[in-house]
Tab-separated table of C-alpha atoms in Angstrom:
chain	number	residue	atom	x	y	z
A	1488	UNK	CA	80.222	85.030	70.211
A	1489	UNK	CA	83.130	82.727	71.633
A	1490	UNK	CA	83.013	81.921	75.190
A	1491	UNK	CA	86.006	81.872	77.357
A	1492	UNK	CA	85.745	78.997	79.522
A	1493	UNK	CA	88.386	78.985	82.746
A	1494	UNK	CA	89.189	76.203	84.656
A	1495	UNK	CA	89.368	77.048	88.794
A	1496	UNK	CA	92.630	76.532	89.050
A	1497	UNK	CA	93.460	79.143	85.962
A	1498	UNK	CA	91.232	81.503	87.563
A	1499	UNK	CA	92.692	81.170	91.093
A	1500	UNK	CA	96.603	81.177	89.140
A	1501	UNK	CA	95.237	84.309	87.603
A	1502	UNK	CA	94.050	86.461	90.978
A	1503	UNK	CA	97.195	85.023	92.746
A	1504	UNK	CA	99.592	86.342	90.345
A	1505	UNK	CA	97.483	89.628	89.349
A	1506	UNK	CA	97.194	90.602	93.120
A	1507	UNK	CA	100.422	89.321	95.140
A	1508	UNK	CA	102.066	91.260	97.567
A	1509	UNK	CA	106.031	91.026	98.030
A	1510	UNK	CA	106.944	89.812	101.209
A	1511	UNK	CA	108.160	93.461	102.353
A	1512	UNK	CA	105.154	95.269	101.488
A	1513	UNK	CA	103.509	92.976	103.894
A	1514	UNK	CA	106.198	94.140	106.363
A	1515	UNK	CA	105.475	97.304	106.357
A	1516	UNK	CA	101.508	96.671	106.263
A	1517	UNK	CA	101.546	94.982	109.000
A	1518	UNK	CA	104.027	97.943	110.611
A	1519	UNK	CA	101.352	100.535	110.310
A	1520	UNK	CA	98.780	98.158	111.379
A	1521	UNK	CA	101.176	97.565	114.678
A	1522	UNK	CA	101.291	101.795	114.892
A	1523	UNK	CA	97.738	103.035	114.248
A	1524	UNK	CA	97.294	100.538	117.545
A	1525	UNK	CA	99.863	101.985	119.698
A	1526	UNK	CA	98.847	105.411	118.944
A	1527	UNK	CA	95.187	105.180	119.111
A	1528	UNK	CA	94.369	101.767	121.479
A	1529	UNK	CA	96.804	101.957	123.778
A	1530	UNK	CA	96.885	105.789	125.250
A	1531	UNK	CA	93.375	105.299	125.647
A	1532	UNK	CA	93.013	102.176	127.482
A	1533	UNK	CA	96.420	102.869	129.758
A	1534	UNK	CA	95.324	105.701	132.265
A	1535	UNK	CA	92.462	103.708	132.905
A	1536	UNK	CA	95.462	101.334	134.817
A	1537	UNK	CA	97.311	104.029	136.485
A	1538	UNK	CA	100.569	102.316	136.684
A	1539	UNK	CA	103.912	103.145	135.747
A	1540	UNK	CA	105.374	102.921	132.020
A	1541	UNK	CA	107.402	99.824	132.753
A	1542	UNK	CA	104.646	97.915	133.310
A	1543	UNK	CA	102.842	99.194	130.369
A	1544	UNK	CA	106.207	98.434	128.146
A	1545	UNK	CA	106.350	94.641	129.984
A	1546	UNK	CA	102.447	94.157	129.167
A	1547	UNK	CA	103.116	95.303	125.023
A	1548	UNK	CA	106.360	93.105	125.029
A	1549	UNK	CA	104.177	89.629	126.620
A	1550	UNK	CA	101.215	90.543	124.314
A	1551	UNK	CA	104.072	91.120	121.236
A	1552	UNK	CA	105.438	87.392	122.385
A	1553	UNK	CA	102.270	85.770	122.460
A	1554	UNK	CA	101.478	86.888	118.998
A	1555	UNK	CA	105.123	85.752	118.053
A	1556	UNK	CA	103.618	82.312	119.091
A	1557	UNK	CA	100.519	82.470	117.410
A	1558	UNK	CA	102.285	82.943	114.145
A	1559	UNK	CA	104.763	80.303	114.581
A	1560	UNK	CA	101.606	77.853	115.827
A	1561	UNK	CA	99.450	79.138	112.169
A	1562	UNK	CA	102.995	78.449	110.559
A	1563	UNK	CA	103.144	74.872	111.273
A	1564	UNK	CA	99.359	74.792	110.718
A	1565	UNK	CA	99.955	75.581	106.834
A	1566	UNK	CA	99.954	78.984	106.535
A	1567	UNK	CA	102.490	80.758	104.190
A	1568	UNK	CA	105.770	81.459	105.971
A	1569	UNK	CA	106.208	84.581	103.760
A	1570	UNK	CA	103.026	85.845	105.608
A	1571	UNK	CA	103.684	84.570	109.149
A	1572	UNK	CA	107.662	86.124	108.380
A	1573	UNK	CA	106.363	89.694	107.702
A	1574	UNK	CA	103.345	89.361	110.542
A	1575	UNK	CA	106.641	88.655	112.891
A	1576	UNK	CA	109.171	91.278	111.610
A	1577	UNK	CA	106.983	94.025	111.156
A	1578	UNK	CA	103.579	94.006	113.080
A	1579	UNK	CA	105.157	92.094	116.430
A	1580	UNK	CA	108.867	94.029	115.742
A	1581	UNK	CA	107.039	98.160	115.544
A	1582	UNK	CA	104.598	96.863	118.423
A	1583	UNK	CA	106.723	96.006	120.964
A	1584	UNK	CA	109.938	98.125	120.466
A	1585	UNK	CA	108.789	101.740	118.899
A	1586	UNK	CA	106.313	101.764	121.642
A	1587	UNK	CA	108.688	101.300	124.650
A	1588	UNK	CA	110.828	103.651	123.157
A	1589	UNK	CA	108.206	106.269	122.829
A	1590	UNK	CA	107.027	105.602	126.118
A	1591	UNK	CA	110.347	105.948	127.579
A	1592	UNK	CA	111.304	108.870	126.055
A	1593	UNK	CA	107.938	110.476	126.831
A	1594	UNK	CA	108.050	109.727	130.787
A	1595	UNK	CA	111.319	111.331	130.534
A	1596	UNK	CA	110.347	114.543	129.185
């Protein structure tokens, strides 16, 4: 029997080619992360606050800005601007906005 012997590097060339993700299907992974948090964290830790939706929007947008940092800090730490890209536009971008519109639209009903 022949044995296939695989360098690292080959190996690693191998799993990084066999299992990449485009750049917009990490968008729109980290989207639905963003959403399955506003739906299910947030309505249950709010009305333990009691305060109005407009300081629940202002909270989500400083929390969705201090995440926009943390990716721009990892960024210039070495990790992959494709990742830290599609962390910003889709898990910070659904967080912050499709919740305050929600929000809004739901304290005006």
């Amino acid at each position: 029997a022949r044995q296939l012997q695989l360098s690292r590097s080959q190996v690693q060339a191998y799993v990084a080619e066999r299992f990449r993700v485009r750049s917009d299907e990490l968008v729109f992974l980290w989207a639905i992360v963003a959403e399955c948090i506003n739906c299910t964290w947030v309505p249950r830790i709010w009305p333990e606050f009691e305060a109005p939706v407009d300081v629940l929007l202002l909270v989500i947008n400083i929390i969705g800005a201090a995440l926009c940092g943390l990716g721009t800090r990892a960024e210039s730490l070495g990790l992959p601007a494709s990742l830290v890209g599609a962390f910003k536009g889709g898990f910070v971008a659904s967080f912050t906005s499709f919740c305050g519109a929600t929000e809004h639209a739901g304290s005006l009903h």
